[in-house]
mmCIF file of C-alpha atoms in Angstrom:
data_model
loop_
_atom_site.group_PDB
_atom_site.id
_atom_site.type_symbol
_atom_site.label_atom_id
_atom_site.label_comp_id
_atom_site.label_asym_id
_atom_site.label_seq_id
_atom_site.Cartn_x
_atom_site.Cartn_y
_atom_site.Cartn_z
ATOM 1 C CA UNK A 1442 -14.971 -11.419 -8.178
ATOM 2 C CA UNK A 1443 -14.904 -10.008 -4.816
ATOM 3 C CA UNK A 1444 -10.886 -9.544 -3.847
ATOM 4 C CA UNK A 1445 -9.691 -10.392 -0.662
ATOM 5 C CA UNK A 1446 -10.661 -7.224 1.609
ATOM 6 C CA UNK A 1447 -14.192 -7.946 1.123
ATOM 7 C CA UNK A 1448 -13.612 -11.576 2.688
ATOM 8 C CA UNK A 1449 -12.140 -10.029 5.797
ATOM 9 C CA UNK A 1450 -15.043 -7.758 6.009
ATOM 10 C CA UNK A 1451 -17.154 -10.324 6.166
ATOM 11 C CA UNK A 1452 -14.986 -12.425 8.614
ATOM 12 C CA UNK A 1453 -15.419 -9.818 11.003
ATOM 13 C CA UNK A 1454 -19.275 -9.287 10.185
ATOM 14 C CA UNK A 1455 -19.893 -12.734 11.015
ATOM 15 C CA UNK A 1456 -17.529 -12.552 14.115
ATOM 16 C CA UNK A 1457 -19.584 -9.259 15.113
ATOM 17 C CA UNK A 1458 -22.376 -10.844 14.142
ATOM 18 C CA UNK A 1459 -22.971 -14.435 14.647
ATOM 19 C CA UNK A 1460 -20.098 -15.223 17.088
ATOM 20 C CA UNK A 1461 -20.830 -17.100 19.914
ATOM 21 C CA UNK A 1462 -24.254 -17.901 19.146
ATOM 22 C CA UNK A 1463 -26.286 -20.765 18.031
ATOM 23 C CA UNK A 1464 -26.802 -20.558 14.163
ATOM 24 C CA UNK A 1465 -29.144 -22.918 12.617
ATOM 25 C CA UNK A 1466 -28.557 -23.447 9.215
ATOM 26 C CA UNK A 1467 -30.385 -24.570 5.935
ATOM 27 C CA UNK A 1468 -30.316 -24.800 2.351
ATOM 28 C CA UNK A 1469 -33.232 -23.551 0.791
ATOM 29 C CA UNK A 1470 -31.798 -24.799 -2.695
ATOM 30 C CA UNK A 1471 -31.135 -28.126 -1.525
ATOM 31 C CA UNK A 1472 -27.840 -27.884 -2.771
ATOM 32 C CA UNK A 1473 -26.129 -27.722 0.573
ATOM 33 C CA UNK A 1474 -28.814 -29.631 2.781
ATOM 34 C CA UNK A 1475 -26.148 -32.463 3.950
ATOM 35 C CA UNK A 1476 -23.345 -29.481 4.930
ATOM 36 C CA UNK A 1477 -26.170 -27.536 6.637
ATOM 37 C CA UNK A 1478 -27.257 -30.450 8.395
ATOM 38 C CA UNK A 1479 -23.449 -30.933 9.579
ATOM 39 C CA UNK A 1480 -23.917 -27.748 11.602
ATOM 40 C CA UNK A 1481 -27.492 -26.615 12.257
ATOM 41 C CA UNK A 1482 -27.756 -26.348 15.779
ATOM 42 C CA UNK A 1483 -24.119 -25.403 16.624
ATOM 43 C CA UNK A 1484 -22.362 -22.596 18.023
ATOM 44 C CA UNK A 1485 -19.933 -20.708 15.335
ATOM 45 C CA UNK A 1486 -16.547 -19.975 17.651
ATOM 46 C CA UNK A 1487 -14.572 -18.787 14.543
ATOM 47 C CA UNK A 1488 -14.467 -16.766 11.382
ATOM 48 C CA UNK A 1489 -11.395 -15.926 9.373
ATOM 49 C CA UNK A 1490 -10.853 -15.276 5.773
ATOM 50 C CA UNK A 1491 -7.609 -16.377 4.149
ATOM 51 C CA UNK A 1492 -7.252 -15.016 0.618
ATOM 52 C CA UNK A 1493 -10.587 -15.015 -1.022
ATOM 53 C CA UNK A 1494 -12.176 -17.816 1.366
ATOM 54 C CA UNK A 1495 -13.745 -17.714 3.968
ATOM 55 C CA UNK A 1496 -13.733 -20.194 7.006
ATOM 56 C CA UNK A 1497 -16.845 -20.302 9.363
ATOM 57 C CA UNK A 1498 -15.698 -22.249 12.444
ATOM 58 C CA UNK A 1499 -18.094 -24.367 15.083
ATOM 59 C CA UNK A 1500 -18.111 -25.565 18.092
ATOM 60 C CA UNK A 1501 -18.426 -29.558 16.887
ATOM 61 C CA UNK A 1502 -14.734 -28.481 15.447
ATOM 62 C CA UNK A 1503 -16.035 -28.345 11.826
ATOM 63 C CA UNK A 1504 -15.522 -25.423 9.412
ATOM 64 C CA UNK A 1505 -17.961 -23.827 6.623
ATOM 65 C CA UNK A 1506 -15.553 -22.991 3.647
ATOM 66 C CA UNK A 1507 -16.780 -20.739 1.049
ATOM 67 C CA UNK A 1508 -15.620 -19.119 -1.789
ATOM 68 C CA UNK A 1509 -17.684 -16.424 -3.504
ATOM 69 C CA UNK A 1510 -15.810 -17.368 -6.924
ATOM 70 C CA UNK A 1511 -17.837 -14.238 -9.645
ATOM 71 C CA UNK A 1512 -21.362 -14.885 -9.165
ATOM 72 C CA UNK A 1513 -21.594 -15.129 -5.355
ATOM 73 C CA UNK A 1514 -22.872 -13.043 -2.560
ATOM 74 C CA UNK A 1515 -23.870 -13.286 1.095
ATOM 75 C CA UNK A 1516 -26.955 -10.919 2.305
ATOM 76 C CA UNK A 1517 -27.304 -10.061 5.261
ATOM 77 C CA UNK A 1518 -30.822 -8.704 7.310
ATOM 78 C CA UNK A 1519 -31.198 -7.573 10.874
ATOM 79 C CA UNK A 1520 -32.995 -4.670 12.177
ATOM 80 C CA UNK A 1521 -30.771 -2.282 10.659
ATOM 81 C CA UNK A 1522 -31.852 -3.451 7.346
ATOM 82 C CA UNK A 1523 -30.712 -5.716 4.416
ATOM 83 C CA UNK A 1524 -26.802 -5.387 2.996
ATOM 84 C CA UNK A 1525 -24.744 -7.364 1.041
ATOM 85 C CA UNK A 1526 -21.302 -8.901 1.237
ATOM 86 C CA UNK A 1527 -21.298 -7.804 4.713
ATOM 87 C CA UNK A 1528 -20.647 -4.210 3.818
ATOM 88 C CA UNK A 1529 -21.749 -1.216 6.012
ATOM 89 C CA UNK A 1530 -25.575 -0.560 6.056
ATOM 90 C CA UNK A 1531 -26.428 1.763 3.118
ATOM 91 C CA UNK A 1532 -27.400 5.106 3.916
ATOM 92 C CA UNK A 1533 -31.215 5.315 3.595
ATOM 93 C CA UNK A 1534 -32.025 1.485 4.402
ATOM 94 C CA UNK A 1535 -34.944 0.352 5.468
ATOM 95 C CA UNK A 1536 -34.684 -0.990 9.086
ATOM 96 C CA UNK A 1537 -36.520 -4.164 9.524
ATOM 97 C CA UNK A 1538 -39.630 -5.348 11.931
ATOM 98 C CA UNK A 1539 -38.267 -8.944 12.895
ATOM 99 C CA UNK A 1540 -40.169 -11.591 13.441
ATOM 100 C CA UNK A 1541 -39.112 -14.475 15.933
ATOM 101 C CA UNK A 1542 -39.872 -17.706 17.011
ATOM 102 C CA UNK A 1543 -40.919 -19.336 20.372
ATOM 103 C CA UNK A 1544 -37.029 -20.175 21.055
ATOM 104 C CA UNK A 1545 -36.187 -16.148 19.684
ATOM 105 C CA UNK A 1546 -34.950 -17.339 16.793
ATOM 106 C CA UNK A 1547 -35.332 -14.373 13.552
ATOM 107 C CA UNK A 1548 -37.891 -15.404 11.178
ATOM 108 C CA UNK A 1549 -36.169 -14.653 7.882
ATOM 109 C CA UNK A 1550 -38.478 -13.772 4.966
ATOM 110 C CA UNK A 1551 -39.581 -16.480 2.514
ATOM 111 C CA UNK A 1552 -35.871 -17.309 -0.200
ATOM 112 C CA UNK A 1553 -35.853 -15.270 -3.230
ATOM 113 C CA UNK A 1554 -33.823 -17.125 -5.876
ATOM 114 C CA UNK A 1555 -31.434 -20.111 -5.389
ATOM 115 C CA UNK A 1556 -30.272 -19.693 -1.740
ATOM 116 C CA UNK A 1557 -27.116 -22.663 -1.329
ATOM 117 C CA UNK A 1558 -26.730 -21.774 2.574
ATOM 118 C CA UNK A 1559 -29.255 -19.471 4.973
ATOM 119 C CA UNK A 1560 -27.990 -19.511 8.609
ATOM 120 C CA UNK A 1561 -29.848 -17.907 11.243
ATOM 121 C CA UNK A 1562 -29.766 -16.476 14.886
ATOM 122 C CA UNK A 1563 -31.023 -14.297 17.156
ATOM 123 C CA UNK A 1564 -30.420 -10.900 15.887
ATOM 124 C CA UNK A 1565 -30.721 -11.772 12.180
ATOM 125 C CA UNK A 1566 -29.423 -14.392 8.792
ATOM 126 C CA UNK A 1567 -27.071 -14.132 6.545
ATOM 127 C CA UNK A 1568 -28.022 -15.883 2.751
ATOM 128 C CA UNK A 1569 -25.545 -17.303 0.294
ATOM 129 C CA UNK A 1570 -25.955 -17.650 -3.345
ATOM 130 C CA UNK A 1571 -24.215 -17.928 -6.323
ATOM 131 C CA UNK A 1572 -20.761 -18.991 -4.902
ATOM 132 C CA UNK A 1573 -18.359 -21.489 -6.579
ATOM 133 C CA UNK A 1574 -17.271 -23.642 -3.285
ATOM 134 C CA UNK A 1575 -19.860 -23.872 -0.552
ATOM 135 C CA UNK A 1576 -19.269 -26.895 1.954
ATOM 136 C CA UNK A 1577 -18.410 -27.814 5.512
ATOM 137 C CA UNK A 1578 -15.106 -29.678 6.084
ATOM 138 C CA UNK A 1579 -12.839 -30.641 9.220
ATOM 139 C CA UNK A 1580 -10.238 -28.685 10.823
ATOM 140 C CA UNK A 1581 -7.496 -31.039 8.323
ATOM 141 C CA UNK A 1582 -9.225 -30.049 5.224
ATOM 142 C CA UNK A 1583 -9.351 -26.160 6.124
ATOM 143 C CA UNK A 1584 -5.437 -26.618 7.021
ATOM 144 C CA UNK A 1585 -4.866 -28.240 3.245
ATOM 145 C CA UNK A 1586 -6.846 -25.845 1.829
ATOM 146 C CA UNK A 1587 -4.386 -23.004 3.620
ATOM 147 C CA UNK A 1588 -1.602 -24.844 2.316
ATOM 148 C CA UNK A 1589 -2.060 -24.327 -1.358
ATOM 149 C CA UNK A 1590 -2.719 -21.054 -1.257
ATOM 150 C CA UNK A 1591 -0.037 -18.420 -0.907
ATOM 151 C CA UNK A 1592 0.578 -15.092 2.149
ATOM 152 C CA UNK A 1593 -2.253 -13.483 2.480
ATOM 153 C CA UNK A 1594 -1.106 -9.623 3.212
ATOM 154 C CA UNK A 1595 -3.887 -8.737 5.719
ATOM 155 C CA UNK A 1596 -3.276 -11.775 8.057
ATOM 156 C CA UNK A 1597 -0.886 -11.041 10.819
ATOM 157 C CA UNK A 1598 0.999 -14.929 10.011
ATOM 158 C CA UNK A 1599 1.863 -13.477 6.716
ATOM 159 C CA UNK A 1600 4.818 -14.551 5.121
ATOM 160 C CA UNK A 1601 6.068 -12.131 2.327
ATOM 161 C CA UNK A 1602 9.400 -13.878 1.819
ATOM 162 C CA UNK A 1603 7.561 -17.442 0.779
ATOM 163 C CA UNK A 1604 5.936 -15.364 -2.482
ATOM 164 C CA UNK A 1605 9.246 -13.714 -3.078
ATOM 165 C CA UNK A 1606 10.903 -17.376 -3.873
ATOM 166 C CA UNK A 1607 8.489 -17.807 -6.230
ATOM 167 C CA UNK A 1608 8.225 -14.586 -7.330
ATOM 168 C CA UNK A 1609 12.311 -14.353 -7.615
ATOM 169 C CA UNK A 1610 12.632 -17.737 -9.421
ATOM 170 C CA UNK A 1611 9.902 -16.880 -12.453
ATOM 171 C CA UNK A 1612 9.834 -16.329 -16.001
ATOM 172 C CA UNK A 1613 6.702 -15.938 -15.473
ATOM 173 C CA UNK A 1614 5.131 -11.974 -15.717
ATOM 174 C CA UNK A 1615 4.294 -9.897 -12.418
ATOM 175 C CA UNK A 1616 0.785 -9.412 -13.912
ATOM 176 C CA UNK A 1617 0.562 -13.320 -13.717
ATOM 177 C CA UNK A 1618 1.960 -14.115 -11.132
ATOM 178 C CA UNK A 1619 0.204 -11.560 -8.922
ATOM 179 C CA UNK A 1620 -2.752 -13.045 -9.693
ATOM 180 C CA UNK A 1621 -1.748 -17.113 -8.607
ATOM 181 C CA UNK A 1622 -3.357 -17.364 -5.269
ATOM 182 C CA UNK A 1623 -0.453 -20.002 -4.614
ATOM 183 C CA UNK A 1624 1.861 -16.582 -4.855
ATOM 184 C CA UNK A 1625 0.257 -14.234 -2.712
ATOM 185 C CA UNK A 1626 -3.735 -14.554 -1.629
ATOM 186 C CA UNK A 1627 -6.298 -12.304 -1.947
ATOM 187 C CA UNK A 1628 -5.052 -10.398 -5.186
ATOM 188 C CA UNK A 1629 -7.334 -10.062 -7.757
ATOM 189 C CA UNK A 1630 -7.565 -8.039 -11.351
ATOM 190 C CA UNK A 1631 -8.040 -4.134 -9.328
ATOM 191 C CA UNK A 1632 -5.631 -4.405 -6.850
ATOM 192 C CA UNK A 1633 -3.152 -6.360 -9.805
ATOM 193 C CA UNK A 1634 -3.246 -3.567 -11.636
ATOM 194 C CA UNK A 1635 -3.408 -0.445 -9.658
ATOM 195 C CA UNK A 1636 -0.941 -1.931 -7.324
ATOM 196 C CA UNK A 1637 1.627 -2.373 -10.321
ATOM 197 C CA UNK A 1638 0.936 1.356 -11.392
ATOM 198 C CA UNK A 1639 1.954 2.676 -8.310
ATOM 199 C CA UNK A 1640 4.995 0.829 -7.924
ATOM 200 C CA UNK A 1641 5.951 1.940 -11.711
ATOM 201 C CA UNK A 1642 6.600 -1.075 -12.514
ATOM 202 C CA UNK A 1643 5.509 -2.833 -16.440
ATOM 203 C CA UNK A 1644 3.430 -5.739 -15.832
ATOM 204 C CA UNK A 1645 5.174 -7.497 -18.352
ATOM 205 C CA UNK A 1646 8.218 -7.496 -16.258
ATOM 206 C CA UNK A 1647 9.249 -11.361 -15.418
ATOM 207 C CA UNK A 1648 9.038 -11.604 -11.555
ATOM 208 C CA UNK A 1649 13.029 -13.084 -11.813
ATOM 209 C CA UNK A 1650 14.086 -9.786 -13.093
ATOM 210 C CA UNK A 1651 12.047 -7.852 -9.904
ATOM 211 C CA UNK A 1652 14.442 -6.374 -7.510
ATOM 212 C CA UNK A 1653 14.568 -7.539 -3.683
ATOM 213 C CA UNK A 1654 14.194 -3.690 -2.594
ATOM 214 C CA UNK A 1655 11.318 -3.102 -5.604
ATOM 215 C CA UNK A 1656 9.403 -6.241 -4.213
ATOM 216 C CA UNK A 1657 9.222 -5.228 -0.705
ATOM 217 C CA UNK A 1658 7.569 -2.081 -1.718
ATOM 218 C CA UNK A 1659 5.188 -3.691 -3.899
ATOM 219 C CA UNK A 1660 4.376 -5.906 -0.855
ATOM 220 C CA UNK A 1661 4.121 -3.210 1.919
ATOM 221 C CA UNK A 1662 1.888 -1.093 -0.690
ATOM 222 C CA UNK A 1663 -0.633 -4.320 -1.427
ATOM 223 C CA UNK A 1664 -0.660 -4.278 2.206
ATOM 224 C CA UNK A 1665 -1.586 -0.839 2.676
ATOM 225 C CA UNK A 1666 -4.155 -0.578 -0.094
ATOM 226 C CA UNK A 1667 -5.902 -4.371 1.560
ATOM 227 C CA UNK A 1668 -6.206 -2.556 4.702
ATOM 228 C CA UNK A 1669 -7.469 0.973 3.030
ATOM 229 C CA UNK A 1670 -10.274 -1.760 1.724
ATOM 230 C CA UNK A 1671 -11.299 -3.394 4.686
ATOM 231 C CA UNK A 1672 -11.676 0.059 6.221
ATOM 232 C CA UNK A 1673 -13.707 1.588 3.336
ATOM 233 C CA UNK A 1674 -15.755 -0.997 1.829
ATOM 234 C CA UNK A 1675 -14.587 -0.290 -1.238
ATOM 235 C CA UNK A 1676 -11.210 -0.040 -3.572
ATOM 236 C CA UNK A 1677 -9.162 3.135 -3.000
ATOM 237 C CA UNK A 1678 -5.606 3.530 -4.935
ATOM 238 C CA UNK A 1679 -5.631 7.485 -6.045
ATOM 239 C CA UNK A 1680 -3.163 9.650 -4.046
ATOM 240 C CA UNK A 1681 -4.715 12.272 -2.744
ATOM 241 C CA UNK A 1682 -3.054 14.587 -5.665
ATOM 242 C CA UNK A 1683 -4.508 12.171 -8.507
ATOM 243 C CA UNK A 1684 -7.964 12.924 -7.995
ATOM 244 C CA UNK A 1685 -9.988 15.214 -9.200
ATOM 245 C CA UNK A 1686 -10.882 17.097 -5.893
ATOM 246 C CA UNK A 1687 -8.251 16.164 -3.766
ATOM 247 C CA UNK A 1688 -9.986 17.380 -0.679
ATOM 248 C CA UNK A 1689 -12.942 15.683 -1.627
ATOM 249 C CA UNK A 1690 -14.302 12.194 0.311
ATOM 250 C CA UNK A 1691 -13.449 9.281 -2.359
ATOM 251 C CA UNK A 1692 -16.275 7.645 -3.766
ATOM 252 C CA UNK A 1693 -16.599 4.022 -4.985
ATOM 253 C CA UNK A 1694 -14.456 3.255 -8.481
ATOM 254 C CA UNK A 1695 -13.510 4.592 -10.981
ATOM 255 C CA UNK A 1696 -12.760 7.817 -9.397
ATOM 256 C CA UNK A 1697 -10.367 6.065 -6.861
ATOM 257 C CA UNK A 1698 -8.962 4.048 -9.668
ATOM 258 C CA UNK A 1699 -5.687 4.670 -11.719
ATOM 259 C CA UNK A 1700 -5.769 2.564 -14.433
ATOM 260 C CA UNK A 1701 -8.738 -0.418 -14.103
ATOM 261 C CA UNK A 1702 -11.861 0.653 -16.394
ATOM 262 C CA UNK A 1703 -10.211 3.201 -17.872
ATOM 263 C CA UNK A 1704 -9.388 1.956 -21.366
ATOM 264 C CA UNK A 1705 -7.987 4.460 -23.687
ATOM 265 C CA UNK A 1706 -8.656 7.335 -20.944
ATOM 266 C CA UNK A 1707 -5.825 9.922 -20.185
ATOM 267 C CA UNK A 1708 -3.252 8.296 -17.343
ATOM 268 C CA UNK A 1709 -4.439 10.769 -13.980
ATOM 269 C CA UNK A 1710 -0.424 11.276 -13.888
ATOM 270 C CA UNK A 1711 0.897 11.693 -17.408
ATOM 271 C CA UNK A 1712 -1.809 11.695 -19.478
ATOM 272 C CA UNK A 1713 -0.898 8.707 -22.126
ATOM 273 C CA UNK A 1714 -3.615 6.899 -22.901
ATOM 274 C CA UNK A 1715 -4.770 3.942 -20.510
ATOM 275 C CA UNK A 1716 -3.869 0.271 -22.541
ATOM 276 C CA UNK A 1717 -5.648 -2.934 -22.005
ATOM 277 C CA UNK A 1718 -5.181 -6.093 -23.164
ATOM 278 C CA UNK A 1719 -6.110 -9.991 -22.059
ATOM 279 C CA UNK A 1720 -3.612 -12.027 -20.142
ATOM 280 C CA UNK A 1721 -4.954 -15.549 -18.964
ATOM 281 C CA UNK A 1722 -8.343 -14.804 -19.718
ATOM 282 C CA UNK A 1723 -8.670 -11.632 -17.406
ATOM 283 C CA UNK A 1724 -7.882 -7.970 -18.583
ATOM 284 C CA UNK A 1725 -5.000 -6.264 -18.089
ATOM 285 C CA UNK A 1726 -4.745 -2.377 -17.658
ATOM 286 C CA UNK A 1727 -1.840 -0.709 -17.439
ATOM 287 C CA UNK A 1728 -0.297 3.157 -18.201
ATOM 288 C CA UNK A 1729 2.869 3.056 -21.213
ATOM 289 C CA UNK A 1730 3.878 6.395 -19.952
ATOM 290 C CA UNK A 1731 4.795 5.791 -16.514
ATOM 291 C CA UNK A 1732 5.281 1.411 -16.495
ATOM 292 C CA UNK A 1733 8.017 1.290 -18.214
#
């Protein structure tokens, strides 16, 4: 499941984008035909993520909500090619000879596979599939969908001491609770994991027994490491001095991992052996030797 610096990333693609254009919109599927219908034709003003959703905003004051949930994707095609999740264009990609209509609308290529939402401009489309929660709401709903979910760390009206009351007040484990999108948004299994092996902490630890001082560095460094994402494309958590060339350009996972994947491997900074287990249906990595 995408984590929540890939839904900024594409906040800001479709800002960059489709911002202040006319989209027309569709559903190939048929899935989404009465949501696309809601906003074909309108101008998107907005696009935010919060956590892992994201919030397309138009002009008639309605929002597109989606959430990519573990199947979905958005791809993208203009004339610098075809991407996905709104990622940088891939080195090598084909660039594209667009077609357009009499109005100079793109003329996306025939749907391949169950397409919920295509929308379309000018410059190019962007096509959604697989994703758990795909619908268009009102400016109310978005807000009370906001409302249940907890700080996200790369929004500037983040608020880190909400999650610490709930985070203070648990019996619940930091591995748990890191992952409750009530508690803090956009966290997912990686940065749950790596995040807790670079703050030393055992994800076992109840989050009632976490010191004030110890959670504020947990926070700054999930805040650090979301950024690092959005910047990248991709997870980075390795110091410098943890990886195998430290002068070398990090590549995509598991090289810039500490702990995630790496079941029964050698710890990059003491060398015990990586441990994994399930915890609420999701595995859990962590290092003995230096979470204790």
């Amino acid at each position: 499941m995408p984590e929540g610096h890939t839904l900024h990333r594409l906040a800001a693609h479709f800002e960059k984008a489709f911002g202040g254009g006319t989209v027309r919109a569709s559903s190939p599927q048929g899935r989404f035909s009465e949501g696309a219908a809601r906003v074909d034709g309108r101008v998107l003003t907005e696009s935010e993520a919060h956590g892992k959703h994201l919030f397309l905003g138009f002009d008639s004051g309605d929002w597109l909500r989606v959430h990519l949930g573990l199947y979905g994707a958005w791809t993208f095609g203009d004339a610098d090619g075809e991407r996905h999740l709104g990622a940088p264009r891939a080195e090598g990609a084909d660039r594209l000879d667009l077609e357009r209509d009499p109005d100079g609308f793109v003329v996306p290529p025939e749907p391949v596979g169950a397409v919920r939402a295509r929308l379309v401009n000018t410059s190019g489309w962007a096509d959604l599939r697989g994703a758990s929660a795909c619908e268009v709401i009102t400016v109310e709903e978005k807000h009370a969908v906001q409302a249940r979910l907890g700080p996200d760390p790369l929004r500037p009206d983040a608020d880190p001491e909400r999650a610490w009351r709930t985070v203070s007040r648990s019996r619940s484990s930091l591995a748990v609770l890191l992952m409750r999108q009530d508690v803090i948004a956009g966290i997912g299994n990686i940065y749950r994991a790596e995040s807790l092996f670079r703050a030393g902490i055992d994800p076992l630890t109840p989050g009632r027994e976490l010191t004030r001082e110890r959670w504020d560095a947990l926070w700054d460094d999930l805040v650090g490491l979301l950024r690092d994402g959005v910047r990248d494309g991709f997870i980075i958590t390795t110091r410098p001095e943890d990886r195998p060339d430290p002068g070398a350009r990090p590549v995509p996972r598991p090289d810039t991992l500490y702990v995630c994947y790496r079941t029964g491997d050698p710890c990059r900074v003491c060398s015990s052996p990586v441990a994994a287990t399930e915890l609420s249906g999701r595995t859990l990595y962590w290092c003995r030797g230096c979470q204790r």
